[in-house]
């Protein structure tokens, strides 16, 4: 019997690094899980390798997803590698430049929907019902199976779970995955999920019709994994809370300037939540995507460059002045 098809690019095994400045600020023992080190720069690859391999096994010729950007980049890359057609539907004008460049470079058909993520997801679900196309959003259980490996890695590295896991929440697939991983490992850390204030349906207990946040990756008003996520927060004696865009951007800048870690704004929500609400013991913040995904937000936020004439006096002044 031939082996199961495997479409892989070396996902996972991402760095888990201590965060001395954050530890100092919070009094907790804070660690960062750098998911931006995955092949396409986000945690989505952990699940996409499984979902696309399964799609091949099932004989699919094409894959499709709705996305705020990272799922699109990942799906496009794995489709390219697998020789499948890929189509991604993204909210028009609302995804970060790097993610759009990735999806286009990998040859996916990129469809800019005049609507938001929630509308896009409803439409691709209908599309996948009507046509033999594999849907690779996290409503696909194979995605969850792949993404749970983040929890295995953290437990392997510490020899046990941390006390608290801080994680940004959008469509709620990832927190569902981590909780499944911890449970299968026989562990139960507290899960602290954070949503952006303008896109916080789980915190408010009701869908948000027009979600808005600078953290475009988690600009989602009606998470598909709503119940799974709430179950994870309840069962782990954790919590789901909101952080403002200003708090997200402060954490984003702090990570870059004081920890040397460049993540995207949505990822910084995990640290913003930790700083705002606190946590005790050993804490892992999941930094879900790389900062290079969203150069525009970085440039809007960061300091300006120093112009300089090409002579030593000017250079001395520029460097030391
Ligand atoms: N962080 C980043 C960088 C993301 O791209 C996402 C989700 C999340 C956190 C939240 O994860 O949805 O499993 O709760 N991005 C999806 C996408 C929605 O289309 O790329 P979640």
Short mmCIF file of C-alpha atoms and ligand atoms in Angstrom, two decimals:
data_model
loop_
_atom_site.label_atom_id
_atom_site.label_comp_id
_atom_site.label_asym_id
_atom_site.label_seq_id
_atom_site.Cartn_x
_atom_site.Cartn_y
_atom_site.Cartn_z
CA UNK A 1 0.00 0.00 0.00
CA UNK A 2 1.42 3.41 -0.85
CA UNK A 3 2.19 5.68 2.06
CA UNK A 4 -0.21 8.52 2.85
CA UNK A 5 0.64 11.65 0.87
CA UNK A 6 2.56 14.18 2.89
CA UNK A 7 2.86 17.86 1.99
CA UNK A 8 5.33 19.35 4.41
CA UNK A 9 7.94 22.08 4.73
CA UNK A 10 9.24 21.47 8.23
CA UNK A 11 6.51 23.01 10.37
CA UNK A 12 6.76 23.42 14.11
CA UNK A 13 9.72 23.06 16.46
CA UNK A 14 9.56 26.82 16.84
CA UNK A 15 11.70 28.65 19.39
CA UNK A 16 10.43 28.99 22.96
CA UNK A 17 12.43 31.87 24.39
CA UNK A 18 12.50 33.51 27.81
CA UNK A 19 11.27 37.11 28.00
CA UNK A 20 13.35 38.81 30.71
CA UNK A 21 11.84 42.30 30.33
CA UNK A 22 8.28 41.01 30.43
CA UNK A 23 9.16 38.84 33.43
CA UNK A 24 10.51 41.91 35.19
CA UNK A 25 7.39 43.92 34.34
CA UNK A 26 4.87 41.28 35.38
CA UNK A 27 6.63 39.35 38.15
CA UNK A 28 5.82 36.13 36.27
CA UNK A 29 8.26 33.81 34.50
CA UNK A 30 7.36 34.77 30.93
CA UNK A 31 8.26 32.83 27.78
CA UNK A 32 7.47 33.52 24.13
CA UNK A 33 6.58 30.81 21.59
CA UNK A 34 7.72 32.22 18.25
CA UNK A 35 5.24 30.84 15.74
CA UNK A 36 6.46 33.32 13.15
CA UNK A 37 9.36 30.88 12.66
CA UNK A 38 7.09 28.48 10.75
CA UNK A 39 7.66 28.14 6.97
CA UNK A 40 5.19 30.84 5.90
CA UNK A 41 5.63 32.92 9.02
CA UNK A 42 2.63 31.89 11.11
CA UNK A 43 1.21 29.01 13.17
CA UNK A 44 -1.20 28.18 10.35
CA UNK A 45 1.40 25.92 8.75
CA UNK A 46 1.11 23.41 11.61
CA UNK A 47 -2.47 22.77 10.57
CA UNK A 48 -2.12 23.38 6.85
CA UNK A 49 0.37 20.53 6.35
CA UNK A 50 -2.22 18.12 7.76
CA UNK A 51 -5.25 19.62 6.02
CA UNK A 52 -3.58 19.73 2.59
CA UNK A 53 -2.10 16.24 2.95
CA UNK A 54 -5.59 14.98 3.81
CA UNK A 55 -7.09 16.87 0.87
CA UNK A 56 -4.68 15.06 -1.46
CA UNK A 57 -5.54 11.71 0.11
CA UNK A 58 -9.21 12.45 -0.47
CA UNK A 59 -8.55 13.26 -4.12
CA UNK A 60 -9.29 16.98 -3.98
CA UNK A 61 -8.09 19.05 -6.92
CA UNK A 62 -8.41 22.39 -5.25
CA UNK A 63 -8.47 23.94 -1.83
CA UNK A 64 -10.22 27.06 -0.66
CA UNK A 65 -10.31 29.23 2.44
CA UNK A 66 -11.59 32.50 3.82
CA UNK A 67 -8.89 34.44 5.58
CA UNK A 68 -7.73 37.56 7.34
CA UNK A 69 -4.39 36.83 5.63
CA UNK A 70 -2.28 34.17 7.31
CA UNK A 71 -4.46 31.20 6.44
CA UNK A 72 -4.47 32.50 2.86
CA UNK A 73 -0.66 32.71 2.75
CA UNK A 74 -0.29 29.25 4.23
CA UNK A 75 -2.99 27.62 2.08
CA UNK A 76 -1.49 29.18 -1.05
CA UNK A 77 1.98 27.89 -0.22
CA UNK A 78 0.90 24.33 0.57
CA UNK A 79 -1.37 24.25 -2.50
CA UNK A 80 1.57 25.31 -4.66
CA UNK A 81 3.76 22.62 -3.15
CA UNK A 82 1.07 19.98 -3.56
CA UNK A 83 0.27 20.95 -7.15
CA UNK A 84 -3.31 21.83 -6.20
CA UNK A 85 -5.26 24.86 -7.26
CA UNK A 86 -5.74 27.28 -4.41
CA UNK A 87 -8.32 30.02 -3.98
CA UNK A 88 -8.40 32.38 -1.04
CA UNK A 89 -11.11 34.88 -0.17
CA UNK A 90 -10.00 37.85 1.89
CA UNK A 91 -11.76 41.01 3.07
CA UNK A 92 -10.90 43.70 0.54
CA UNK A 93 -8.28 46.15 1.77
CA UNK A 94 -8.12 44.55 5.21
CA UNK A 95 -5.21 42.16 5.04
CA UNK A 96 -1.56 42.99 5.69
CA UNK A 97 0.70 43.57 2.68
CA UNK A 98 3.10 40.69 3.34
CA UNK A 99 0.29 38.16 3.48
CA UNK A 100 -1.19 39.39 0.23
CA UNK A 101 2.23 39.21 -1.43
CA UNK A 102 2.64 35.64 -0.21
CA UNK A 103 -0.73 34.43 -1.48
CA UNK A 104 -0.12 36.03 -4.87
CA UNK A 105 3.46 34.75 -5.18
CA UNK A 106 2.31 31.20 -4.50
CA UNK A 107 -0.07 31.48 -7.43
CA UNK A 108 -3.35 31.29 -5.57
CA UNK A 109 -6.42 32.99 -6.93
CA UNK A 110 -6.87 35.83 -4.50
CA UNK A 111 -10.41 37.10 -4.24
CA UNK A 112 -10.98 40.43 -2.51
CA UNK A 113 -14.45 40.27 -1.00
CA UNK A 114 -16.43 43.43 -0.46
CA UNK A 115 -17.32 42.16 2.96
CA UNK A 116 -15.65 41.01 6.16
CA UNK A 117 -14.08 37.71 7.23
CA UNK A 118 -17.29 36.32 8.71
CA UNK A 119 -19.11 36.82 5.41
CA UNK A 120 -16.19 35.28 3.53
CA UNK A 121 -16.24 32.20 5.75
CA UNK A 122 -19.98 31.69 5.30
CA UNK A 123 -19.51 31.92 1.53
CA UNK A 124 -16.60 29.45 1.29
CA UNK A 125 -18.52 26.98 3.45
CA UNK A 126 -21.37 27.15 0.94
CA UNK A 127 -18.90 26.90 -1.96
CA UNK A 128 -17.34 23.75 -0.49
CA UNK A 129 -20.80 22.23 -0.04
CA UNK A 130 -21.54 22.79 -3.73
CA UNK A 131 -18.21 21.75 -5.27
CA UNK A 132 -15.51 19.10 -4.71
CA UNK A 133 -13.13 21.59 -3.16
CA UNK A 134 -11.43 21.00 0.18
CA UNK A 135 -12.13 23.70 2.75
CA UNK A 136 -8.97 24.34 4.77
CA UNK A 137 -10.22 26.83 7.36
CA UNK A 138 -10.01 25.71 10.99
CA UNK A 139 -13.56 24.34 10.74
CA UNK A 140 -11.59 21.50 9.13
CA UNK A 141 -10.63 19.13 11.99
CA UNK A 142 -7.29 18.30 10.36
CA UNK A 143 -6.21 21.88 11.03
CA UNK A 144 -6.87 21.40 14.76
CA UNK A 145 -4.92 18.13 14.77
CA UNK A 146 -1.88 19.87 13.33
CA UNK A 147 -2.04 22.98 15.47
CA UNK A 148 -2.29 21.05 18.75
CA UNK A 149 1.41 20.19 18.33
CA UNK A 150 2.30 23.62 19.73
CA UNK A 151 1.09 22.40 23.13
CA UNK A 152 3.11 19.18 22.82
CA UNK A 153 6.28 21.16 22.12
CA UNK A 154 5.87 23.45 25.12
CA UNK A 155 5.17 20.50 27.44
CA UNK A 156 8.09 18.55 26.03
CA UNK A 157 10.42 21.47 26.57
CA UNK A 158 9.37 22.23 30.17
CA UNK A 159 8.61 18.62 31.09
CA UNK A 160 5.13 19.88 32.04
CA UNK A 161 2.63 22.53 31.00
CA UNK A 162 3.19 26.17 31.96
CA UNK A 163 0.82 27.62 34.56
CA UNK A 164 -0.78 29.96 32.03
CA UNK A 165 -0.95 30.12 28.24
CA UNK A 166 -1.75 33.56 26.76
CA UNK A 167 -3.09 33.45 23.22
CA UNK A 168 -4.83 35.81 20.79
CA UNK A 169 -8.29 34.69 19.67
CA UNK A 170 -9.94 35.34 16.32
CA UNK A 171 -11.84 32.51 14.68
CA UNK A 172 -10.96 30.50 17.82
CA UNK A 173 -9.38 27.51 16.06
CA UNK A 174 -5.99 27.95 17.65
CA UNK A 175 -7.08 28.09 21.26
CA UNK A 176 -9.21 25.01 20.53
CA UNK A 177 -6.11 23.28 19.16
CA UNK A 178 -3.82 24.15 22.06
CA UNK A 179 -6.42 22.96 24.56
CA UNK A 180 -6.80 19.66 22.70
CA UNK A 181 -3.02 19.26 22.72
CA UNK A 182 -2.71 19.93 26.45
CA UNK A 183 -5.53 17.54 27.24
CA UNK A 184 -3.99 14.78 25.15
CA UNK A 185 -0.73 15.41 26.98
CA UNK A 186 -2.56 15.04 30.30
CA UNK A 187 -2.02 18.68 31.24
CA UNK A 188 -4.35 21.60 32.00
CA UNK A 189 -2.77 25.05 32.15
CA UNK A 190 -5.04 28.06 32.45
CA UNK A 191 -5.84 29.43 29.02
CA UNK A 192 -5.98 33.21 28.83
CA UNK A 193 -7.45 34.30 25.51
CA UNK A 194 -7.42 37.86 24.27
CA UNK A 195 -9.56 39.54 21.66
CA UNK A 196 -9.28 43.06 20.30
CA UNK A 197 -11.81 45.39 21.93
CA UNK A 198 -13.54 46.17 18.62
CA UNK A 199 -13.75 42.49 17.71
CA UNK A 200 -14.52 40.74 20.98
CA UNK A 201 -17.62 38.58 20.50
CA UNK A 202 -16.52 35.94 23.01
CA UNK A 203 -15.98 38.59 25.68
CA UNK A 204 -19.31 40.26 24.95
CA UNK A 205 -21.16 36.98 24.59
CA UNK A 206 -22.67 37.98 21.23
CA UNK A 207 -21.48 38.22 17.61
CA UNK A 208 -20.08 41.59 16.51
CA UNK A 209 -21.53 42.67 13.19
CA UNK A 210 -18.82 45.09 12.09
CA UNK A 211 -15.60 44.12 13.85
CA UNK A 212 -12.79 46.67 13.73
CA UNK A 213 -9.19 46.55 14.99
CA UNK A 214 -5.65 47.43 13.95
CA UNK A 215 -4.90 43.72 14.50
CA UNK A 216 -6.39 42.75 11.13
CA UNK A 217 -5.64 39.03 11.64
CA UNK A 218 -8.20 38.85 14.45
CA UNK A 219 -10.80 41.19 12.96
CA UNK A 220 -13.52 38.57 13.36
CA UNK A 221 -17.03 39.03 14.73
CA UNK A 222 -18.46 35.53 14.82
CA UNK A 223 -15.84 32.84 15.52
CA UNK A 224 -16.53 29.43 13.97
CA UNK A 225 -15.04 27.61 16.99
CA UNK A 226 -17.05 29.62 19.49
CA UNK A 227 -18.24 26.72 21.65
CA UNK A 228 -14.95 24.84 21.57
CA UNK A 229 -13.11 27.96 22.67
CA UNK A 230 -15.52 28.77 25.51
CA UNK A 231 -15.23 25.18 26.65
CA UNK A 232 -11.44 25.53 26.70
CA UNK A 233 -11.58 28.70 28.79
CA UNK A 234 -14.07 27.20 31.24
CA UNK A 235 -12.46 23.78 31.56
CA UNK A 236 -9.00 25.27 32.06
CA UNK A 237 -10.27 27.76 34.69
CA UNK A 238 -9.00 30.41 32.31
CA UNK A 239 -10.52 33.55 30.89
CA UNK A 240 -11.19 35.47 27.70
CA UNK A 241 -10.80 39.24 27.84
CA UNK A 242 -10.43 42.26 25.59
CA UNK A 243 -7.46 44.53 24.90
CA UNK A 244 -7.62 47.87 23.11
CA UNK A 245 -5.78 48.68 19.90
CA UNK A 246 -3.56 51.08 21.86
CA UNK A 247 -2.65 48.31 24.30
CA UNK A 248 -1.95 45.92 21.42
CA UNK A 249 0.34 48.44 19.72
CA UNK A 250 2.17 49.23 22.97
CA UNK A 251 2.87 45.52 23.50
CA UNK A 252 3.89 45.21 19.83
CA UNK A 253 6.43 48.01 20.22
CA UNK A 254 7.69 46.72 23.56
CA UNK A 255 8.32 43.26 22.12
CA UNK A 256 10.25 44.75 19.23
CA UNK A 257 12.29 47.29 21.16
CA UNK A 258 12.86 45.48 24.48
CA UNK A 259 12.69 41.77 23.74
CA UNK A 260 14.09 41.83 20.20
CA UNK A 261 11.03 40.01 18.90
CA UNK A 262 9.10 41.33 15.91
CA UNK A 263 5.61 39.86 15.75
CA UNK A 264 2.48 41.06 14.01
CA UNK A 265 -0.08 43.17 15.90
CA UNK A 266 -2.58 40.34 16.45
CA UNK A 267 0.15 38.26 18.06
CA UNK A 268 1.00 41.07 20.46
CA UNK A 269 -2.54 40.82 21.85
CA UNK A 270 -1.30 37.88 23.95
CA UNK A 271 1.31 40.09 25.61
CA UNK A 272 -1.04 43.08 25.83
CA UNK A 273 -3.46 40.88 27.76
CA UNK A 274 -0.75 39.61 30.07
CA UNK A 275 0.40 43.16 30.82
CA UNK A 276 -3.16 44.37 31.38
CA UNK A 277 -4.63 41.55 33.42
CA UNK A 278 -1.54 39.82 34.87
CA UNK A 279 -0.80 36.15 35.48
CA UNK A 280 1.26 34.14 37.94
CA UNK A 281 3.87 31.43 37.66
CA UNK A 282 5.30 30.26 34.39
CA UNK A 283 3.52 31.95 31.50
CA UNK A 284 3.84 31.24 27.78
CA UNK A 285 2.63 33.87 25.28
CA UNK A 286 1.96 32.51 21.81
CA UNK A 287 3.28 34.94 19.20
CA UNK A 288 1.27 33.65 16.30
CA UNK A 289 2.76 35.46 13.29
CA UNK A 290 5.93 37.26 12.18
CA UNK A 291 6.18 41.05 12.20
CA UNK A 292 7.35 41.09 8.58
CA UNK A 293 3.83 40.11 7.58
CA UNK A 294 2.64 43.64 8.21
CA UNK A 295 5.34 46.18 7.32
CA UNK A 296 2.81 49.01 7.05
CA UNK A 297 1.74 48.90 10.67
CA UNK A 298 5.39 48.74 11.69
CA UNK A 299 6.35 51.74 9.59
CA UNK A 300 3.39 53.76 10.87
CA UNK A 301 4.48 52.97 14.39
CA UNK A 302 8.26 53.04 14.30
CA UNK A 303 10.70 55.96 14.42
CA UNK A 304 12.00 57.54 11.22
CA UNK A 305 15.36 56.97 9.52
CA UNK A 306 18.24 59.45 9.89
CA UNK A 307 19.33 61.02 6.57
CA UNK A 308 23.09 61.57 6.26
CA UNK A 309 25.72 63.05 3.88
CA UNK A 310 28.53 60.64 2.86
CA UNK A 311 31.36 62.13 4.94
CA UNK A 312 32.79 61.03 8.30
CA UNK A 313 31.75 64.18 10.15
CA UNK A 314 28.13 63.76 9.14
CA UNK A 315 28.24 60.06 9.93
CA UNK A 316 29.70 60.76 13.38
CA UNK A 317 26.98 63.29 14.00
CA UNK A 318 24.30 60.89 12.74
CA UNK A 319 25.52 57.87 14.70
CA UNK A 320 26.72 59.48 17.93
CA UNK A 321 24.88 62.80 18.05
N1 LIG B 1 -2.88 35.48 15.30
C1 LIG B 1 -2.71 35.56 13.97
C2 LIG B 1 -1.45 36.15 13.46
C3 LIG B 1 -3.71 35.08 13.09
O1 LIG B 1 -3.52 35.15 11.78
C4 LIG B 1 -4.89 34.53 13.64
C5 LIG B 1 -5.96 34.06 12.76
C6 LIG B 1 -5.01 34.47 15.03
C7 LIG B 1 -3.99 34.95 15.83
C8 LIG B 1 -6.20 33.90 15.70
O2 LIG B 1 -6.28 32.52 15.54
O3 LIG B 1 -8.44 32.42 14.34
O4 LIG B 1 -7.42 30.38 15.35
O5 LIG B 1 -8.36 32.17 16.79
N2 LIG B 1 -5.97 34.18 11.51
C9 LIG B 1 -6.95 33.60 10.61
C10 LIG B 1 -6.55 33.82 9.16
C11 LIG B 1 -8.34 33.93 10.90
O6 LIG B 1 -7.42 33.81 8.28
O7 LIG B 1 -5.36 33.96 8.89
P1 LIG B 1 -7.71 31.82 15.51
#
